[in-house]
């Protein structure tokens, strides 16, 4: 690591530090699960002479584990939100509101989409995935990604009594969203069945135990949520969806929960990618640049595909924090081992939940209580009470 590099004077954002002279700058792009822990770690163990900057398009981020509970009406917004500027202030990290849109690797700059540039010595990306697949015509104009929380709440809250909802995506996010939408928008008025439809390109909850899948199918049947599997969506308009096999369904609100796709701008960074995601080593360094790290949904361990999940992003956070400290000190980095099995806690909309671990699963109100406790603890950990 360069021991005493001043920031190049032509960087258009220059965050001032109180100490004056700094030996290096670590830029954290994205306030995802891993970076929350990294910010916290720099508060606990400040890195003398280094300036740490977090860049995020949003000041407040919603914890995805509680998103469906918010949608179903079980949580208030402030219970599921993390205030990034407050977290940064409490940990002596600078916060910049902005969206990364490119990396000039030669000049060591993160480029933001409004033209600003931010110089770095070490860069770490935890920017999640993009949620609007270009492969579906009309998705950009007519579908609502579940992460666009204001549009999502408006669509679910303002609908008429016979509004038809389609959720695209058969993973945990899609299942939770369909059950939450049913609970919030359909249940109170007891309207006809099939107002909520889940469409998935593959099978429902692929790679999960058969018993769990049967349980979710039964839940869908009881609640009148229709399920269409192995049916890629080709087109979305304001009023309907068209499947690749030509079937058409009315859809007044189409919600995208199909899992992350890579951010397009990564393809122009010159970093090695795998299926469009940043290819990383076990140290969480990009395989093409030892001073660029990545974790969470935006990264893929080179040659060892793993399902993308919040659990995995959380586990990577501690090692990422450690390795950024070690890289700054020019020391040997630690290896990250992605979890072989992951605990999935899936809310079923009615303050019950389903848990799965490897081939085991169980369900009930007590599972929701455990999930609720874990999720609240996570948000509380990063909430700064003034
Ligand atoms: C409804 C729902 C339920 C889910 N349930 C589960 C579950 O039960 N278990 C599980 O393991 N996973 C679950 N997931 C998946 C889980 O949420 C993701 O895998 C997880 O959020 C990924 O974390 P991350 O740290 O990679 O990024 P994210 O949490 O997606 O955060 C990325 C952050 O980066 C910011 N960002 C994006 N682009 C840029 C940019 N260009 N520059 C700067 N910042 C940027 C975003 O605004 C965001 O704040 C669920 C997802 C959804 C939607």
Coordinates of C-alpha atoms and ligand atoms in Angstrom, one line a residue:
X1 CA 0.0 0.0 0.0
X2 CA 1.3 3.5 -0.8
X3 CA 2.4 4.8 2.6
X4 CA 1.9 8.5 2.1
X5 CA -0.2 9.4 -0.9
X6 CA -2.0 12.7 -0.9
X7 CA -5.3 12.7 -2.8
X8 CA -4.8 13.8 -6.4
X9 CA -5.9 17.4 -6.5
X10 CA -8.2 16.9 -9.5
X11 CA -10.6 14.6 -7.7
X12 CA -13.8 16.5 -7.9
X13 CA -15.1 15.3 -4.5
X14 CA -12.7 15.9 -1.8
X15 CA -14.0 15.0 1.6
X16 CA -12.2 16.9 4.3
X17 CA -10.9 15.1 7.4
X18 CA -10.4 16.8 10.7
X19 CA -6.9 15.5 11.1
X20 CA -5.8 17.1 7.9
X21 CA -3.2 14.8 6.3
X22 CA -4.4 11.3 5.4
X23 CA -2.3 8.5 4.0
X24 CA -5.1 6.8 2.0
X25 CA -8.8 6.7 1.3
X26 CA -11.1 3.7 1.3
X27 CA -14.2 4.1 -0.7
X28 CA -17.2 1.9 0.1
X29 CA -19.8 1.9 -2.7
X30 CA -23.2 0.7 -1.6
X31 CA -24.8 0.4 1.8
X32 CA -25.5 -3.4 1.6
X33 CA -25.4 -6.0 4.3
X34 CA -21.6 -6.4 4.2
X35 CA -20.8 -2.7 4.2
X36 CA -22.9 -2.0 7.3
X37 CA -20.6 -4.2 9.2
X38 CA -17.5 -2.6 7.6
X39 CA -18.6 0.9 8.6
X40 CA -19.2 -0.4 12.2
X41 CA -15.7 -2.1 12.2
X42 CA -14.0 1.2 11.3
X43 CA -15.8 2.8 14.3
X44 CA -14.6 0.1 16.6
X45 CA -11.1 -0.1 15.1
X46 CA -10.2 3.3 13.4
X47 CA -7.5 3.0 10.8
X48 CA -5.0 5.8 11.7
X49 CA -4.4 8.2 8.8
X50 CA -7.1 6.7 6.6
X51 CA -10.3 8.3 5.4
X52 CA -13.3 6.1 4.9
X53 CA -16.1 7.2 2.7
X54 CA -19.4 5.4 2.1
X55 CA -21.3 6.2 -1.2
X56 CA -25.0 5.4 -1.5
X57 CA -27.8 6.6 -3.6
X58 CA -30.2 6.5 -0.6
X59 CA -29.7 7.8 2.9
X60 CA -32.1 5.3 4.3
X61 CA -32.0 1.6 3.4
X62 CA -34.7 -0.9 4.1
X63 CA -33.5 -4.2 5.6
X64 CA -34.7 -6.8 3.0
X65 CA -35.4 -9.4 5.6
X66 CA -38.2 -7.2 6.9
X67 CA -39.5 -5.9 3.6
X68 CA -42.3 -8.4 3.2
X69 CA -43.3 -7.7 6.9
X70 CA -43.5 -4.0 6.0
X71 CA -45.6 -4.8 2.9
X72 CA -47.9 -7.0 4.9
X73 CA -48.4 -4.2 7.4
X74 CA -46.7 -5.8 10.4
X75 CA -43.9 -3.2 10.6
X76 CA -43.8 0.5 10.4
X77 CA -41.3 2.0 8.0
X78 CA -39.0 3.4 10.7
X79 CA -38.7 -0.1 12.2
X80 CA -37.1 -1.6 9.1
X81 CA -34.9 1.3 8.0
X82 CA -31.3 2.0 8.6
X83 CA -30.1 5.6 8.5
X84 CA -26.7 5.5 6.7
X85 CA -25.5 9.1 7.4
X86 CA -26.2 8.6 11.1
X87 CA -24.4 5.2 11.2
X88 CA -21.4 6.8 9.3
X89 CA -21.3 9.8 11.6
X90 CA -21.2 7.5 14.7
X91 CA -18.3 5.5 13.2
X92 CA -16.2 8.5 11.8
X93 CA -17.0 7.5 8.3
X94 CA -17.8 10.2 5.7
X95 CA -21.1 9.8 3.8
X96 CA -21.7 10.9 0.2
X97 CA -25.1 10.5 -1.4
X98 CA -24.4 9.3 -5.0
X99 CA -24.5 6.3 -7.3
X100 CA -21.4 4.7 -8.7
X101 CA -21.6 4.3 -12.4
X102 CA -18.0 3.4 -13.5
X103 CA -14.5 2.9 -12.3
X104 CA -11.4 4.6 -13.8
X105 CA -8.9 2.1 -12.7
X106 CA -5.9 3.9 -14.1
X107 CA -6.7 7.1 -12.2
X108 CA -8.1 5.2 -9.2
X109 CA -11.5 6.9 -9.3
X110 CA -15.0 5.8 -8.7
X111 CA -17.2 7.6 -11.2
X112 CA -20.6 8.7 -10.1
X113 CA -23.6 8.9 -12.5
X114 CA -23.9 12.7 -12.0
X115 CA -20.3 13.3 -13.3
X116 CA -18.6 13.5 -9.9
X117 CA -15.5 11.5 -9.3
X118 CA -14.1 10.1 -6.1
X119 CA -10.4 9.1 -5.8
X120 CA -9.6 5.9 -3.8
X121 CA -6.7 3.8 -2.7
X122 CA -8.9 0.9 -1.8
X123 CA -12.4 0.4 -3.3
X124 CA -15.0 -2.0 -2.0
X125 CA -18.3 -2.7 -3.8
X126 CA -21.4 -4.0 -2.0
X127 CA -24.0 -2.6 -4.4
X128 CA -26.3 -5.6 -4.6
X129 CA -27.9 -6.5 -8.0
X130 CA -30.0 -4.7 -10.5
X131 CA -33.6 -5.8 -10.4
X132 CA -35.0 -5.0 -13.8
X133 CA -34.0 -7.7 -16.4
X134 CA -33.4 -6.3 -19.9
X135 CA -34.7 -9.6 -21.3
X136 CA -38.3 -8.7 -20.5
X137 CA -39.8 -6.1 -22.9
X138 CA -41.5 -3.3 -21.1
X139 CA -40.1 -4.2 -17.6
X140 CA -38.3 -0.9 -17.2
X141 CA -41.5 1.1 -17.9
X142 CA -44.2 -1.0 -16.4
X143 CA -42.8 -3.3 -13.6
X144 CA -42.0 -2.4 -10.0
X145 CA -38.9 -3.9 -8.5
X146 CA -39.7 -4.9 -5.0
X147 CA -36.7 -2.9 -3.8
X148 CA -38.4 0.3 -5.0
X149 CA -40.3 0.5 -1.8
X150 CA -42.3 3.7 -2.3
X151 CA -43.7 2.5 -5.7
X152 CA -44.3 -0.9 -4.2
X153 CA -46.2 0.4 -1.2
X154 CA -48.2 2.7 -3.4
X155 CA -49.1 -0.1 -5.8
X156 CA -50.2 -2.4 -3.1
X157 CA -51.9 0.2 -1.0
X158 CA -53.9 2.2 -3.6
X159 CA -55.4 -0.6 -5.7
X160 CA -59.1 -1.0 -6.4
X161 CA -61.0 -4.0 -5.1
X162 CA -60.5 -6.2 -8.1
X163 CA -56.9 -5.2 -8.9
X164 CA -54.8 -8.1 -10.2
X165 CA -51.2 -8.4 -9.0
X166 CA -48.4 -10.5 -10.6
X167 CA -45.2 -11.2 -8.7
X168 CA -42.3 -12.4 -11.0
X169 CA -39.8 -14.7 -9.3
X170 CA -40.1 -18.1 -7.6
X171 CA -37.3 -17.7 -5.0
X172 CA -37.6 -16.6 -1.3
X173 CA -38.2 -12.9 -2.3
X174 CA -40.9 -13.7 -4.7
X175 CA -42.8 -16.1 -2.4
X176 CA -42.6 -13.7 0.5
X177 CA -43.8 -10.8 -1.7
X178 CA -46.8 -12.8 -3.1
X179 CA -47.9 -13.9 0.4
X180 CA -47.4 -10.3 1.8
X181 CA -49.3 -8.7 -1.1
X182 CA -52.1 -11.2 -0.5
X183 CA -52.2 -10.4 3.2
X184 CA -52.2 -6.7 2.7
X185 CA -54.3 -6.0 -0.4
X186 CA -56.5 -9.0 -0.8
X187 CA -57.4 -10.5 2.5
X188 CA -59.3 -7.4 4.0
X189 CA -61.9 -7.3 1.3
X190 CA -62.3 -11.1 0.8
X191 CA -62.4 -10.7 -3.0
X192 CA -62.3 -13.5 -5.6
X193 CA -59.3 -15.9 -5.9
X194 CA -56.5 -15.5 -8.3
X195 CA -56.0 -11.8 -7.7
X196 CA -52.4 -12.6 -6.8
X197 CA -50.3 -14.6 -9.3
X198 CA -46.7 -15.7 -9.0
X199 CA -44.9 -16.5 -12.2
X200 CA -41.5 -18.0 -12.3
X201 CA -39.1 -19.0 -15.1
X202 CA -38.0 -22.2 -13.2
X203 CA -39.5 -24.2 -10.4
X204 CA -40.8 -22.8 -7.2
X205 CA -38.0 -22.5 -4.6
X206 CA -35.6 -24.5 -6.6
X207 CA -33.0 -26.5 -4.6
X208 CA -35.2 -26.4 -1.5
X209 CA -36.6 -29.5 0.2
X210 CA -39.7 -31.1 -1.6
X211 CA -41.7 -31.0 1.7
X212 CA -41.1 -27.2 1.9
X213 CA -42.2 -26.7 -1.7
X214 CA -45.4 -28.8 -1.0
X215 CA -46.1 -26.6 2.1
X216 CA -45.8 -23.4 0.1
X217 CA -47.9 -24.8 -2.7
X218 CA -50.6 -25.7 -0.2
X219 CA -50.4 -22.2 1.3
X220 CA -50.9 -20.7 -2.1
X221 CA -53.8 -23.0 -2.9
X222 CA -55.6 -22.1 0.4
X223 CA -55.1 -18.4 -0.2
X224 CA -56.1 -18.5 -3.8
X225 CA -52.7 -17.4 -5.1
X226 CA -52.1 -18.8 -8.5
X227 CA -48.8 -20.3 -9.4
X228 CA -47.3 -20.6 -12.8
X229 CA -44.0 -22.4 -13.0
X230 CA -41.5 -22.9 -15.9
X231 CA -42.9 -19.9 -17.6
X232 CA -40.5 -17.1 -18.5
X233 CA -42.2 -13.7 -18.9
X234 CA -41.6 -12.1 -22.4
X235 CA -43.4 -8.8 -22.0
X236 CA -45.0 -6.5 -19.5
X237 CA -47.4 -3.7 -20.2
X238 CA -49.4 -1.4 -18.0
X239 CA -52.3 -3.9 -17.9
X240 CA -51.0 -7.4 -18.7
X241 CA -48.1 -9.8 -18.8
X242 CA -47.3 -12.0 -21.8
X243 CA -45.4 -15.3 -21.2
X244 CA -42.8 -16.6 -23.7
X245 CA -45.3 -19.4 -24.7
X246 CA -47.8 -16.8 -25.7
X247 CA -50.2 -17.0 -22.7
X248 CA -51.4 -13.5 -21.5
X249 CA -52.8 -12.5 -18.1
X250 CA -54.3 -9.3 -16.9
X251 CA -51.9 -7.6 -14.4
X252 CA -52.6 -4.2 -13.0
X253 CA -49.4 -4.2 -10.9
X254 CA -46.4 -6.3 -11.8
X255 CA -43.8 -6.7 -9.1
X256 CA -40.3 -7.9 -9.9
X257 CA -38.7 -10.2 -7.3
X258 CA -36.7 -12.4 -9.7
X259 CA -33.4 -12.1 -7.9
X260 CA -30.5 -10.0 -8.8
X261 CA -29.1 -9.4 -12.3
X262 CA -25.7 -7.7 -12.6
X263 CA -25.4 -3.9 -12.9
X264 CA -24.7 -3.2 -16.5
X265 CA -21.9 -0.6 -15.8
X266 CA -19.7 -3.3 -14.3
X267 CA -19.0 -4.6 -17.8
X268 CA -17.2 -1.3 -18.7
X269 CA -14.8 -1.3 -15.6
X270 CA -12.3 -3.8 -17.1
X271 CA -12.8 -6.0 -14.0
X272 CA -13.1 -9.7 -14.7
X273 CA -16.8 -10.8 -14.4
X274 CA -18.6 -14.1 -14.0
X275 CA -22.1 -14.0 -15.5
X276 CA -21.8 -10.3 -15.3
X277 CA -21.0 -10.2 -11.5
X278 CA -17.6 -9.2 -10.2
X279 CA -15.3 -12.3 -10.1
X280 CA -13.6 -12.4 -6.7
X281 CA -11.0 -14.5 -4.9
X282 CA -11.6 -16.0 -1.5
X283 CA -10.1 -12.8 0.0
X284 CA -13.0 -10.9 -1.6
X285 CA -10.5 -9.1 -3.9
X286 CA -11.4 -8.7 -7.5
X287 CA -9.4 -11.3 -9.5
X288 CA -8.2 -8.5 -11.7
X289 CA -7.3 -5.8 -9.1
X290 CA -6.1 -6.5 -5.5
X291 CA -7.2 -3.0 -4.4
X292 CA -10.8 -3.5 -5.4
X293 CA -12.9 -5.7 -3.2
X294 CA -16.5 -6.9 -3.7
X295 CA -19.1 -8.7 -1.6
X296 CA -22.7 -9.7 -1.5
X297 CA -25.0 -10.1 -4.5
X298 CA -22.7 -8.0 -6.9
X299 CA -19.8 -10.5 -6.5
X300 CA -19.3 -14.2 -7.4
X301 CA -16.5 -16.4 -6.1
X302 CA -14.5 -17.2 -9.2
X303 CA -15.2 -20.8 -10.4
X304 CA -17.5 -21.6 -7.5
X305 CA -21.0 -20.4 -8.1
X306 CA -23.1 -19.9 -5.0
X307 CA -26.7 -18.9 -4.6
X308 CA -26.9 -15.2 -3.9
X309 CA -28.5 -14.4 -0.5
X310 CA -28.6 -12.0 2.4
X311 CA -27.1 -14.7 4.6
X312 CA -24.1 -15.0 2.4
X313 CA -23.7 -11.2 2.2
X314 CA -23.9 -10.9 6.0
X315 CA -21.2 -13.6 6.4
X316 CA -18.9 -11.9 4.0
X317 CA -19.1 -8.6 5.9
X318 CA -16.9 -9.6 8.8
X319 CA -14.1 -10.9 6.5
X320 CA -14.4 -7.9 4.2
X321 CA -13.9 -5.5 7.2
X322 CA -10.9 -7.5 8.4
X323 CA -9.4 -7.7 4.9
X324 CA -9.7 -4.0 4.2
X325 CA -7.8 -3.3 7.5
X326 CA -5.2 -5.9 6.5
X327 CA -4.7 -4.6 3.0
X328 CA -4.3 -1.1 4.2
X329 CA -1.5 -2.4 6.5
X330 CA 0.0 -4.5 3.7
X331 CA -0.6 -7.7 5.7
X332 CA -1.7 -11.2 4.7
X333 CA -5.5 -11.4 4.0
X334 CA -7.9 -13.9 5.3
X335 CA -10.0 -16.3 3.2
X336 CA -13.8 -16.2 3.1
X337 CA -15.6 -19.5 3.0
X338 CA -19.2 -19.2 1.7
X339 CA -21.7 -21.0 4.0
X340 CA -22.3 -24.6 2.8
X341 CA -25.9 -24.5 4.1
X342 CA -27.9 -21.5 4.7
X343 CA -30.8 -20.9 7.1
X344 CA -33.8 -19.5 5.2
X345 CA -36.5 -17.8 7.2
X346 CA -39.4 -17.1 4.9
X347 CA -42.4 -15.0 6.2
X348 CA -45.8 -16.3 5.1
X349 CA -47.6 -13.0 5.4
X350 CA -49.7 -13.9 8.5
X351 CA -47.1 -13.5 11.2
X352 CA -46.1 -17.1 10.6
X353 CA -42.9 -18.2 8.9
X354 CA -41.2 -21.2 7.4
X355 CA -37.6 -22.1 8.2
X356 CA -35.3 -24.3 6.1
X357 CA -31.8 -25.6 6.7
X358 CA -30.4 -28.1 4.2
X359 CA -33.0 -30.7 3.8
X360 CA -34.8 -29.9 7.1
X361 CA -37.7 -27.4 7.4
X362 CA -40.4 -26.4 9.8
X363 CA -43.2 -23.8 10.0
X364 CA -45.3 -22.0 12.5
X365 CA -46.0 -18.8 14.5
X366 CA -43.0 -19.6 16.7
X367 CA -40.7 -19.5 13.6
X368 CA -42.0 -16.0 12.8
X369 CA -41.2 -14.9 16.4
X370 CA -37.6 -16.1 16.1
X371 CA -37.3 -14.5 12.6
X372 CA -38.8 -11.2 14.0
X373 CA -36.3 -11.2 16.9
X374 CA -33.3 -11.9 14.6
X375 CA -34.4 -9.2 12.1
X376 CA -35.1 -6.6 14.7
X377 CA -31.7 -7.2 16.3
X378 CA -30.0 -6.7 13.0
X379 CA -31.7 -3.3 12.4
X380 CA -31.1 -2.2 16.0
X381 CA -27.4 -3.0 15.7
X382 CA -27.0 -0.4 13.0
X383 CA -29.5 2.2 14.4
X384 CA -28.0 5.2 16.1
X385 CA -30.3 6.5 18.9
X386 CA -29.7 10.2 19.5
Ligands
LIG1 C1 -38.5 -9.6 -0.4 C2 -37.1 -10.2 -0.3 C3 -36.9 -11.2 0.6 C4 -35.7 -11.8 0.8 N1 -35.5 -12.8 1.7 C5 -34.3 -13.4 1.9 C6 -34.1 -14.4 2.9 O1 -35.1 -14.8 3.6 N2 -32.9 -14.9 3.1 C7 -31.8 -14.4 2.4 O2 -30.7 -14.9 2.6 N3 -32.0 -13.5 1.4 C8 -33.2 -13.0 1.1 N4 -33.3 -12.0 0.2 C9 -32.2 -11.7 -0.7 C10 -31.3 -10.6 0.0 O3 -32.1 -9.5 0.3 C11 -30.1 -10.2 -0.8 O4 -29.4 -11.3 -1.2 C12 -29.3 -9.2 -0.1 O5 -30.0 -8.0 0.2 C13 -28.0 -8.9 -0.8 O6 -27.3 -8.0 0.0 P1 -26.1 -7.1 -0.6 O7 -25.3 -6.7 0.6 O8 -25.5 -7.8 -1.7 O9 -26.9 -5.9 -1.2 P2 -28.2 -5.1 -1.0 O10 -28.8 -5.4 0.3 O11 -29.0 -5.2 -2.2 O12 -27.7 -3.6 -0.9 C14 -27.0 -2.9 -1.9 C15 -27.1 -1.4 -1.7 O13 -26.2 -0.8 -2.7 C16 -26.9 0.3 -3.1 N5 -26.5 0.5 -4.5 C17 -27.0 0.0 -5.6 N6 -26.3 0.4 -6.7 C18 -25.4 1.3 -6.3 C19 -24.4 2.0 -6.9 N7 -24.3 2.0 -8.3 N8 -23.6 2.8 -6.2 C20 -23.7 2.9 -4.8 N9 -24.7 2.1 -4.2 C21 -25.5 1.4 -4.9 C22 -28.4 0.0 -3.0 O14 -29.1 1.2 -2.9 C23 -28.4 -0.8 -1.7 O15 -28.6 0.0 -0.6 C24 -34.6 -11.4 0.0 C25 -34.8 -10.4 -1.0 C26 -36.0 -9.8 -1.1 C27 -36.2 -8.7 -2.1

